[in-house]
PDB file of C-alpha atoms in Angstrom:
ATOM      1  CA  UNK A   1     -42.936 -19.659 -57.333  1.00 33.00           C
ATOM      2  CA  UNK A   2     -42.440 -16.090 -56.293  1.00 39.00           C
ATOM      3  CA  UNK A   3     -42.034 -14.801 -59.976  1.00 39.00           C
ATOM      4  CA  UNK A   4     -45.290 -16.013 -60.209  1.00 42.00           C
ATOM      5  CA  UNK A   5     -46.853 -13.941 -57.445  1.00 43.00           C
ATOM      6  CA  UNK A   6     -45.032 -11.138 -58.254  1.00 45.00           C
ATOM      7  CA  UNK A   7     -46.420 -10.866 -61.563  1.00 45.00           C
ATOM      8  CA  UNK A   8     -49.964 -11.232 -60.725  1.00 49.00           C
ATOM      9  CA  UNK A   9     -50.888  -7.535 -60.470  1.00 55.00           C
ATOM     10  CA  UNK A  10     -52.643  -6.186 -57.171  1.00 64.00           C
ATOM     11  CA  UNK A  11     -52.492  -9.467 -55.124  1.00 88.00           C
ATOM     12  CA  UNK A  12     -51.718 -10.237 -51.110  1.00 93.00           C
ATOM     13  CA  UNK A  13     -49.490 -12.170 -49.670  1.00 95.00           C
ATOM     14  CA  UNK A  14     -48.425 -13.238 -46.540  1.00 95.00           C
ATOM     15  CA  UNK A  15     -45.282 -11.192 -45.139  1.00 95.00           C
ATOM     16  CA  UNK A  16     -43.777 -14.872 -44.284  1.00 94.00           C
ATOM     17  CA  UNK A  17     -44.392 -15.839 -47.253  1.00 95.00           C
ATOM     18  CA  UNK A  18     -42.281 -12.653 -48.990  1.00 96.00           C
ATOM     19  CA  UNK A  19     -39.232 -13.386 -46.494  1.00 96.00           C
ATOM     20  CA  UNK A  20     -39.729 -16.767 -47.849  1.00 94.00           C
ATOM     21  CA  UNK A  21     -39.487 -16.234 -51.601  1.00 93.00           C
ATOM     22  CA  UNK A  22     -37.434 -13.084 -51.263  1.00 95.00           C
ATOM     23  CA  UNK A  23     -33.500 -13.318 -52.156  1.00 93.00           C
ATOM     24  CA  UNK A  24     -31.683 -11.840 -48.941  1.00 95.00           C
ATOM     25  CA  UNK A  25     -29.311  -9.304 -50.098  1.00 94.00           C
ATOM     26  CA  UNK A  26     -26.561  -8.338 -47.548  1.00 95.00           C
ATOM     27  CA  UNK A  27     -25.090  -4.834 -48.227  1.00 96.00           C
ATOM     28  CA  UNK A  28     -21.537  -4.279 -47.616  1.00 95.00           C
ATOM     29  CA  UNK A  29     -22.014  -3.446 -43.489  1.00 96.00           C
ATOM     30  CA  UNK A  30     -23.713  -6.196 -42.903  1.00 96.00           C
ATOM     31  CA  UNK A  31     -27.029  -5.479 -43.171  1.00 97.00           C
ATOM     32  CA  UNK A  32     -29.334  -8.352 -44.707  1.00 97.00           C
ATOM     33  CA  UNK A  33     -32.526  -6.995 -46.963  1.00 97.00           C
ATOM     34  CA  UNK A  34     -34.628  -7.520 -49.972  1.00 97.00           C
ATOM     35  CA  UNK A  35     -36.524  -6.468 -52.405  1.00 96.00           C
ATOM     36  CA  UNK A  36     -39.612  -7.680 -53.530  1.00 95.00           C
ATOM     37  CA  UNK A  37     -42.590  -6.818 -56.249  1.00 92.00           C
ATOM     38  CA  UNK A  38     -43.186  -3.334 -57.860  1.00 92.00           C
ATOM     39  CA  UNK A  39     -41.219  -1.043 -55.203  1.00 93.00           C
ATOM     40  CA  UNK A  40     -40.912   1.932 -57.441  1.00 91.00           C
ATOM     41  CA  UNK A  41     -37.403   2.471 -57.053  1.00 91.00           C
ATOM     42  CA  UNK A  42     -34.427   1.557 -58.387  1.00 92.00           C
ATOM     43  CA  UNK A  43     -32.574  -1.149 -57.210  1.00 93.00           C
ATOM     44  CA  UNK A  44     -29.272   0.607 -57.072  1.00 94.00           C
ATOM     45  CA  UNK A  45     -30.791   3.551 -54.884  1.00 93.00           C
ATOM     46  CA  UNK A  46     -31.876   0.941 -52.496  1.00 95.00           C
ATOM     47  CA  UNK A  47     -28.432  -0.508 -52.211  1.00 95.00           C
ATOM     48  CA  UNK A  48     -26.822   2.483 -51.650  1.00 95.00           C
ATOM     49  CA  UNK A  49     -29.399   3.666 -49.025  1.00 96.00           C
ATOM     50  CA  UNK A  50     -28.946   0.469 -47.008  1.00 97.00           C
ATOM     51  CA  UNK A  51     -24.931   1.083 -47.266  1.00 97.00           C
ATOM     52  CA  UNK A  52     -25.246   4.331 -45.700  1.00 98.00           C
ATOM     53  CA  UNK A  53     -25.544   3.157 -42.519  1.00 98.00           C
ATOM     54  CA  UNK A  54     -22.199   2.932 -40.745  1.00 98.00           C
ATOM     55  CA  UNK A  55     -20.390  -0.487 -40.002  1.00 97.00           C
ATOM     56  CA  UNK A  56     -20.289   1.036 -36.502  1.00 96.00           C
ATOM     57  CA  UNK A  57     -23.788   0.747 -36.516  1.00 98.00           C
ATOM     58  CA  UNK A  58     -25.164  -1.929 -38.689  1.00 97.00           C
ATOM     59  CA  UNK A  59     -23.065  -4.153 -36.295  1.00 97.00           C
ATOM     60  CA  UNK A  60     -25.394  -3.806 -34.053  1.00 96.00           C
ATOM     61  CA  UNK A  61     -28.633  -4.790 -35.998  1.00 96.00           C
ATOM     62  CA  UNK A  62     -28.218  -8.723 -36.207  1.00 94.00           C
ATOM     63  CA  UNK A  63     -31.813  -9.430 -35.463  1.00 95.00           C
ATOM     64  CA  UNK A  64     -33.348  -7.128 -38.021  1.00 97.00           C
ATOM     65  CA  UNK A  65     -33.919  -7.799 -41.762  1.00 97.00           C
ATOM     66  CA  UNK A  66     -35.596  -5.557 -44.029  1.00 98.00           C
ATOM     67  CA  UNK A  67     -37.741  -6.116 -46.165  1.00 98.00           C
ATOM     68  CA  UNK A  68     -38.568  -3.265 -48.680  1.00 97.00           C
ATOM     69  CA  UNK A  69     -42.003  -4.012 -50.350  1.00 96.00           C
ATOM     70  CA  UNK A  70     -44.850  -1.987 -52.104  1.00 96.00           C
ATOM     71  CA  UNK A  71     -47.066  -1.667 -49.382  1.00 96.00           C
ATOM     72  CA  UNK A  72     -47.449  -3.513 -46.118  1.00 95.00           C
ATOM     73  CA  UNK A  73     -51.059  -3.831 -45.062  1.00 93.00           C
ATOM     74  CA  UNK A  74     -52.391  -2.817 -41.402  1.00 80.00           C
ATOM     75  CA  UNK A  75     -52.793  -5.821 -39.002  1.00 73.00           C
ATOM     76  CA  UNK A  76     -56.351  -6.950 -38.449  1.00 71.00           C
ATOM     77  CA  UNK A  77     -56.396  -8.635 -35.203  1.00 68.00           C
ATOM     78  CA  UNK A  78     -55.435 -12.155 -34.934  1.00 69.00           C
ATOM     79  CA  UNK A  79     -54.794 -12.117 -38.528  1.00 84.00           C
ATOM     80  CA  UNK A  80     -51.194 -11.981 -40.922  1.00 90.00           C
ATOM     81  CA  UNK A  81     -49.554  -9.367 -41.989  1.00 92.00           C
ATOM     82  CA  UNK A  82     -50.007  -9.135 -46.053  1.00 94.00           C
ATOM     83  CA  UNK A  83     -47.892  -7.556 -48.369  1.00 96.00           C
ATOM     84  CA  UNK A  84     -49.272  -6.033 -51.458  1.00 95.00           C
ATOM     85  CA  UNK A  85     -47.229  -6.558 -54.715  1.00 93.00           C
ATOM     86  CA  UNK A  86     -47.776  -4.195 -56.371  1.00 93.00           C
ATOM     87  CA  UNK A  87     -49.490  -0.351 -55.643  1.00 92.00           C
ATOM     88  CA  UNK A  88     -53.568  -0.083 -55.992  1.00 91.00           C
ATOM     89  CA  UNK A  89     -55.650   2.859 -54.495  1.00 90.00           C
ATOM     90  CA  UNK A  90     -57.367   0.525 -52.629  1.00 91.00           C
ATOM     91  CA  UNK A  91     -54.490  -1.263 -50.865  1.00 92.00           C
ATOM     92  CA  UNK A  92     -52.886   2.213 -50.215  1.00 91.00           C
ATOM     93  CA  UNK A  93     -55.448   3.142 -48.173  1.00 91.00           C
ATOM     94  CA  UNK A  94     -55.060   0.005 -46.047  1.00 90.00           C
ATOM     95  CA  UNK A  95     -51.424   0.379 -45.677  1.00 92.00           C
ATOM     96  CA  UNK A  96     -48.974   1.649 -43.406  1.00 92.00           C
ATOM     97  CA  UNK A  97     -45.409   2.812 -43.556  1.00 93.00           C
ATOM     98  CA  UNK A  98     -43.683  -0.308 -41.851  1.00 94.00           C
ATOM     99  CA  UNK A  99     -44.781  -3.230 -40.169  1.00 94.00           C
ATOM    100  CA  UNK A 100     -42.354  -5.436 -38.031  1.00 95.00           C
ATOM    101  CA  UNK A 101     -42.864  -9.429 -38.336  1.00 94.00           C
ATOM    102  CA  UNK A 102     -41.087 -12.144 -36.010  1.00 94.00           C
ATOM    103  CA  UNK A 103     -39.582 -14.369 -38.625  1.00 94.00           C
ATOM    104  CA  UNK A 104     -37.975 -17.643 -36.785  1.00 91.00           C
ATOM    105  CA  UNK A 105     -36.211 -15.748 -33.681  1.00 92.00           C
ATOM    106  CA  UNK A 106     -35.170 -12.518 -35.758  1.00 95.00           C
ATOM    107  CA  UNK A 107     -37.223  -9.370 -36.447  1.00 97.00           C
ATOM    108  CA  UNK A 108     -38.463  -8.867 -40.284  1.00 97.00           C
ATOM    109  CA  UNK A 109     -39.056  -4.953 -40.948  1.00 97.00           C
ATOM    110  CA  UNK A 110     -41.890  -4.539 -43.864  1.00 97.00           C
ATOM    111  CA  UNK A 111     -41.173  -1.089 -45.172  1.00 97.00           C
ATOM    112  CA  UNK A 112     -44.191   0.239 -47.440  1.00 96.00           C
ATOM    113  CA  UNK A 113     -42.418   2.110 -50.535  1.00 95.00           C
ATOM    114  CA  UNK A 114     -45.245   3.057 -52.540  1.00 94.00           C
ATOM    115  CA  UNK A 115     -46.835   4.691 -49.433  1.00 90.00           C
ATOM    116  CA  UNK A 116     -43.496   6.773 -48.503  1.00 81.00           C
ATOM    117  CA  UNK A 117     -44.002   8.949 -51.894  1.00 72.00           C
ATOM    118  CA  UNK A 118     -40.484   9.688 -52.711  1.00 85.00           C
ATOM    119  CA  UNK A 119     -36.935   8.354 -51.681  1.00 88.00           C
ATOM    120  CA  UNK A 120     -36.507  11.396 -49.303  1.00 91.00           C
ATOM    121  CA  UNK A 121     -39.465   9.757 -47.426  1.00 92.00           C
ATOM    122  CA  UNK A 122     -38.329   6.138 -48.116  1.00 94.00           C
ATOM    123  CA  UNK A 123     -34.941   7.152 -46.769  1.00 95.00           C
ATOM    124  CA  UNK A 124     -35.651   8.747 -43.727  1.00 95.00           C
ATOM    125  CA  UNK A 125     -38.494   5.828 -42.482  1.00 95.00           C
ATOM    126  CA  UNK A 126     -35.949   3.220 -43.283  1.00 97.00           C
ATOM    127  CA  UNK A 127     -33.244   5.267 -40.987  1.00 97.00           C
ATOM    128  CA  UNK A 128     -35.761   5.875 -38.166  1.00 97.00           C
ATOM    129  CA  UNK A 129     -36.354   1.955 -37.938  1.00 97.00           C
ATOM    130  CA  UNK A 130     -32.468   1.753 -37.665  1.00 98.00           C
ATOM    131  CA  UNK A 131     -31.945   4.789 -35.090  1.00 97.00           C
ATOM    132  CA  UNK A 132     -34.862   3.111 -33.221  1.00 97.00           C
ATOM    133  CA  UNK A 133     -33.550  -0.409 -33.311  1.00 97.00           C
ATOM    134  CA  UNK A 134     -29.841   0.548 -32.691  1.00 98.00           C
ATOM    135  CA  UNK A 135     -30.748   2.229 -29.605  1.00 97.00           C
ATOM    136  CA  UNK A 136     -32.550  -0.858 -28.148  1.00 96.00           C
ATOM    137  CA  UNK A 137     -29.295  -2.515 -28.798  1.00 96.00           C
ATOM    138  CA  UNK A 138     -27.020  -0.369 -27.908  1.00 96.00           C
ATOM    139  CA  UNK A 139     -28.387   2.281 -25.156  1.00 96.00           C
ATOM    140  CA  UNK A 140     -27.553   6.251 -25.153  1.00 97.00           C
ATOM    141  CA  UNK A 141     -23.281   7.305 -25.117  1.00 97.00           C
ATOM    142  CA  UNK A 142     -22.758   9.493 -22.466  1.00 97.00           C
ATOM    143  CA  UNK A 143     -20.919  11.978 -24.714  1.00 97.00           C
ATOM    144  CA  UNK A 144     -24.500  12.480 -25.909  1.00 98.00           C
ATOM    145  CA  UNK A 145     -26.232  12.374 -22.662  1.00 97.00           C
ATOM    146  CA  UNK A 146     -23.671  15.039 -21.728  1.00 97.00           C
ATOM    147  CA  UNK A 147     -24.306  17.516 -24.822  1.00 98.00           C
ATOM    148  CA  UNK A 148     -27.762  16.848 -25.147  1.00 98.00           C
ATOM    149  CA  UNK A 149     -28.883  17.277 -21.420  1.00 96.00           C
ATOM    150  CA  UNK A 150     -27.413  20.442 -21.461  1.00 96.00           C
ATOM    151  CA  UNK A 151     -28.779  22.000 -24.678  1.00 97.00           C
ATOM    152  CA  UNK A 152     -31.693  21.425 -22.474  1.00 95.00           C
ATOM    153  CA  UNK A 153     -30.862  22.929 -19.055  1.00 92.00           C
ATOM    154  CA  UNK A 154     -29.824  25.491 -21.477  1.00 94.00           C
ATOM    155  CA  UNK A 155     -33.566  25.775 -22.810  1.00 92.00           C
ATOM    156  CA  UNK A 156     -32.590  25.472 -26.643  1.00 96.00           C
ATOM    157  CA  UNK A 157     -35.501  25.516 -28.807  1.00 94.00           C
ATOM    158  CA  UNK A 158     -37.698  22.893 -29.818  1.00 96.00           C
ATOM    159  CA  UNK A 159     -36.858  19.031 -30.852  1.00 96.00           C
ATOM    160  CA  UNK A 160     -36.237  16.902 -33.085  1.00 95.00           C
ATOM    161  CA  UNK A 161     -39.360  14.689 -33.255  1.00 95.00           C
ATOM    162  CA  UNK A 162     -42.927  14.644 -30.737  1.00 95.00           C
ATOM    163  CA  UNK A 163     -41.763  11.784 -28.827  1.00 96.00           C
ATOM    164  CA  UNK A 164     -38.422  13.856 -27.753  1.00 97.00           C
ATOM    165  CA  UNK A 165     -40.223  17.203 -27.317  1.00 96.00           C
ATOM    166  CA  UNK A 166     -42.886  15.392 -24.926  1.00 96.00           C
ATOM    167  CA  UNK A 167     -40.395  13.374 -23.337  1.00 96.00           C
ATOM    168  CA  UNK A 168     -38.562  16.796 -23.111  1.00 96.00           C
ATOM    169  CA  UNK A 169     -41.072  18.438 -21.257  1.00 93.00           C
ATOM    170  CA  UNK A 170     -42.031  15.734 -18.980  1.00 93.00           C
ATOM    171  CA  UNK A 171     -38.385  15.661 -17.611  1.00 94.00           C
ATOM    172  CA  UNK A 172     -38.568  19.256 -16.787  1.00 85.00           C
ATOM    173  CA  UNK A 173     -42.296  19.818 -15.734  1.00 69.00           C
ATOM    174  CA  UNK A 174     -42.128  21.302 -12.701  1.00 62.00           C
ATOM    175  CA  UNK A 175     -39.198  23.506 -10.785  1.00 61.00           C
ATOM    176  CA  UNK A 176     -39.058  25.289  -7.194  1.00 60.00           C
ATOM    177  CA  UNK A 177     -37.281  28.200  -6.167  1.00 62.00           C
ATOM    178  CA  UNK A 178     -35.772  28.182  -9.778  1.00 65.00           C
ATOM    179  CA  UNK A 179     -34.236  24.779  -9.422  1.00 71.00           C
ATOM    180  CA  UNK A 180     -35.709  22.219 -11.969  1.00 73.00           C
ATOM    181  CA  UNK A 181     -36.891  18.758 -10.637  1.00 84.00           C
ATOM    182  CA  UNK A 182     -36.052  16.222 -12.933  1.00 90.00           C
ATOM    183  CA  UNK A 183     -38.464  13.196 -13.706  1.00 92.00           C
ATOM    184  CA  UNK A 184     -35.765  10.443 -14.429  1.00 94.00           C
ATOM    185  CA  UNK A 185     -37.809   8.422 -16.410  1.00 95.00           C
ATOM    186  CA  UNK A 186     -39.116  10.960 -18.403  1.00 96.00           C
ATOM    187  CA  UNK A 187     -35.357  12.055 -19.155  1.00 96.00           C
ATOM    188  CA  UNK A 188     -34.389   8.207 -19.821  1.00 97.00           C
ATOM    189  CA  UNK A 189     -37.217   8.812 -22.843  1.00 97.00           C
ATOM    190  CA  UNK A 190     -36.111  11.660 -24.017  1.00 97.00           C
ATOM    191  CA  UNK A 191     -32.351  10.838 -23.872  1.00 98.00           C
ATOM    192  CA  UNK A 192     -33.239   7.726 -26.019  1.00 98.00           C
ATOM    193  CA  UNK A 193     -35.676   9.292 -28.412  1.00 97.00           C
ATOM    194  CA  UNK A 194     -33.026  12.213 -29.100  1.00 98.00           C
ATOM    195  CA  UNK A 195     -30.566  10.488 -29.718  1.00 98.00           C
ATOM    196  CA  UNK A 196     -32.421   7.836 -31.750  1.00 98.00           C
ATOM    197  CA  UNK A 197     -33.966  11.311 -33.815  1.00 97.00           C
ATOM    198  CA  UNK A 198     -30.135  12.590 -33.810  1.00 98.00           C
ATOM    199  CA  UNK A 199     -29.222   8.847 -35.498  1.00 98.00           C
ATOM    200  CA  UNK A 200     -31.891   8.505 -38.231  1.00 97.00           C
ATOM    201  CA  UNK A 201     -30.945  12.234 -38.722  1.00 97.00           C
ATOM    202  CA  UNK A 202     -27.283  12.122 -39.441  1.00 97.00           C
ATOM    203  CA  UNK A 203     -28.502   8.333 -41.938  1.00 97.00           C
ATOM    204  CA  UNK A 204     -30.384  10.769 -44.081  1.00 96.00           C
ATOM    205  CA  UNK A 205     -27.557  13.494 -43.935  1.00 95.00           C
ATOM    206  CA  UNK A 206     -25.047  10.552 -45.292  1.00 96.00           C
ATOM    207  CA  UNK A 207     -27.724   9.374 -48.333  1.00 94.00           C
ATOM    208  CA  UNK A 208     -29.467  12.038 -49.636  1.00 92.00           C
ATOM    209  CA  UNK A 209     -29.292  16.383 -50.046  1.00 89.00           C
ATOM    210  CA  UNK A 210     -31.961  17.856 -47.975  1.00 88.00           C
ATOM    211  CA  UNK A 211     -32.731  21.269 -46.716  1.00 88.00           C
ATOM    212  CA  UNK A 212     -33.810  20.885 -42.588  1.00 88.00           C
ATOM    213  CA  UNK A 213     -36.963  22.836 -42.771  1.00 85.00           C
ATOM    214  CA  UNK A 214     -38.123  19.692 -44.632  1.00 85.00           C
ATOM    215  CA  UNK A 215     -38.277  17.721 -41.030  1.00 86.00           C
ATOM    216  CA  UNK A 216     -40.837  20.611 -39.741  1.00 84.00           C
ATOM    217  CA  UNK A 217     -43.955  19.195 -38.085  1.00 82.00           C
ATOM    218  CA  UNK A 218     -46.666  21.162 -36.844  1.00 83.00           C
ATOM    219  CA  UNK A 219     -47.025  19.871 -33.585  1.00 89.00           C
ATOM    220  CA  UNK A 220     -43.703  21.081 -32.070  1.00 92.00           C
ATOM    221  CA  UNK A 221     -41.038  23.438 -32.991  1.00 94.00           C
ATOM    222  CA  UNK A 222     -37.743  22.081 -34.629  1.00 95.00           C
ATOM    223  CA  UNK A 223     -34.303  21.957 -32.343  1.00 96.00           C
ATOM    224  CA  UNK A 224     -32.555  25.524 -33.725  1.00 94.00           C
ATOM    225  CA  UNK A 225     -30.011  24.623 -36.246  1.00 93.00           C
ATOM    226  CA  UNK A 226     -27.031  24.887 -34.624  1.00 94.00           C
ATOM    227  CA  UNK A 227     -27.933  22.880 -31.359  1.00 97.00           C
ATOM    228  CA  UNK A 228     -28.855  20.525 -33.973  1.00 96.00           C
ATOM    229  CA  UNK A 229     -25.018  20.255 -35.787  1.00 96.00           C
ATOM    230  CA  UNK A 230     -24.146  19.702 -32.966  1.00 97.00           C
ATOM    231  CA  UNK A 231     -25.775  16.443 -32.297  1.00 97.00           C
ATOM    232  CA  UNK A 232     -24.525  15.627 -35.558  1.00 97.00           C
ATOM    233  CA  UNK A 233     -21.380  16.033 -35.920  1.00 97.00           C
ATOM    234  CA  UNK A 234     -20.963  13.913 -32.132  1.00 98.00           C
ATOM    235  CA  UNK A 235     -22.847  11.417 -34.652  1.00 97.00           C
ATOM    236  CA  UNK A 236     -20.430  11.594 -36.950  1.00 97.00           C
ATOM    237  CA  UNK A 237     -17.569  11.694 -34.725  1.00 97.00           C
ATOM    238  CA  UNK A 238     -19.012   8.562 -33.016  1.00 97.00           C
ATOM    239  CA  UNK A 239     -20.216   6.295 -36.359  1.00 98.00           C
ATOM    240  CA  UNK A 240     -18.027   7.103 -39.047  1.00 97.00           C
ATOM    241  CA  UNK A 241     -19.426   7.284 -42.588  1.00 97.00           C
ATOM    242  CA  UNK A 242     -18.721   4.579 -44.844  1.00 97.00           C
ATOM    243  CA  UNK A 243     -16.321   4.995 -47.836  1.00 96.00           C
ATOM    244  CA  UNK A 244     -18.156   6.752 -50.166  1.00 95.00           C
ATOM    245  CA  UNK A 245     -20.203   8.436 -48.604  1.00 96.00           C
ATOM    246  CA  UNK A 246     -19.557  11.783 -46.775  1.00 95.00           C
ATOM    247  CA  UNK A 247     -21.050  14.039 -44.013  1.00 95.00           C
ATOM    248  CA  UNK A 248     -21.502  17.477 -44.230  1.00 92.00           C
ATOM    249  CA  UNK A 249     -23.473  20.766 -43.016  1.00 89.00           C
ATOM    250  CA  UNK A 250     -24.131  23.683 -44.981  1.00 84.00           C
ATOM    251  CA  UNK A 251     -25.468  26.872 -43.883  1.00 76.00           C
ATOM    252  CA  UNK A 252     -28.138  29.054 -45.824  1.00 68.00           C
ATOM    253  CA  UNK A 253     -26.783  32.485 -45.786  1.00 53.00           C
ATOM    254  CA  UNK A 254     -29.716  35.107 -44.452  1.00 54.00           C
ATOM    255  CA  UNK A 255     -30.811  37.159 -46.639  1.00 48.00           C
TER     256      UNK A 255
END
């Protein structure tokens, strides 16, 4: 019985078996999950993180269900993906911070929550998946294209992740006689990893308080702030929030 393996502390299973045992929830957009073993958060925060997601987009994520768990284990070769019950030292350092499963035709998304640290962390992994996988779906609007293409041209400062600042220089890695020559797959990369950034982004904005300067990375710069409201408020004009749950951006005063 899963109550059984759940209480056993520090054991493996098999992901198929959690998605198994596991109750499917489905939140209130549609979007199936469920919770299983000693995931250090509250139930309730879950819930309302899954909920954040606009109906707009969680519409478009029928083959995904997520799976929040304590830790999913990296994939040895030829071997199943296990799911830890409950956090250990030992099978932190074996774990990763999601692991995608085929489960009977649909795509199960393991998403480690004793490796992600806090619900900042938790949050924004959980809305990466979904910018990622709503994207496949659902391609780039042109309305972005349009406004992010020429924040480029424009050469606005840095990005929004490493895959959209390599992308980003790709498209644009050579010009003559001033005029840029445009690699067209490179910009197809970019345009999608933007705009999936821009997504998972605008999620976070919608479940939790957070100052930007807590996306920094040290491999690239961040996009300046204001290129960067402007992404998201497209977002927002494009997906909706929920009720309950509002979008807003707040300036720091200099100084």
């Amino acid at each position: 019985m899963a109550e059984d393996v759940q209480n056993t502390p520090g054991s493996l299973v098999q992901a198929t078996h959690v998605a198994r045992e596991a109750a499917l929830r489905k939140a209130a957009n549609g979007i199936p999950y469920a919770i299983f073993g000693d995931t250090g958060i509250a139930d309730q925060d879950l819930d309302r993180m899954v909920q954040a997601v606009p109906a707009a987009i969680a519409a478009a994520l029928t083959r995904k269900l997520y799976y929040f768990v304590p830790l999913a284990l990296s994939e040895s070769r030829g071997e199943p993906t296990m799911i830890a019950t409950a956090y250990t030292p030992e099978f932190s350092d074996q774990a990763i911070c999601h692991r995608n499963v085929p489960l009977d035709g649909l795509d199960g998304v393991f998403i480690s929550t004793r490796l992600l640290g806090d619900r900042f962390a938790l949050a924004f992994e959980f809305f990466i998946n979904v910018g990622h996988a709503f994207v496949d779906v659902a391609g780039v609007p042109a309305d972005f294209d349009q406004l992010v293409w020429g924040q480029v041209l424009a050469d606005v400062r840095g990005e929004t992740s490493l895959d959209a600042w390599e992308s980003r220089n790709l498209a644009l890695a050579a010009n003559t006689g001033g005029k840029p020559i445009i690699d067209e797959k490179a910009k197809s990369s970019y345009l999608e990893a933007s705009f999936s950034d821009a997504v998972a982004i605008y999620l976070l904005s919608l479940a939790v308080d957070f100052d930007y300067s807590e996306l920094r990375e040290r491999e690239y710069p961040l996009l300046a702030p204001q290129a960067l409201a402007e992404r998201l408020r497209l977002a927002a004009r494009l997906f909706p929030p929920n009720p309950g749950y509002e979008f807003s951006i707040r300036y720091r005063r200099r100084g």
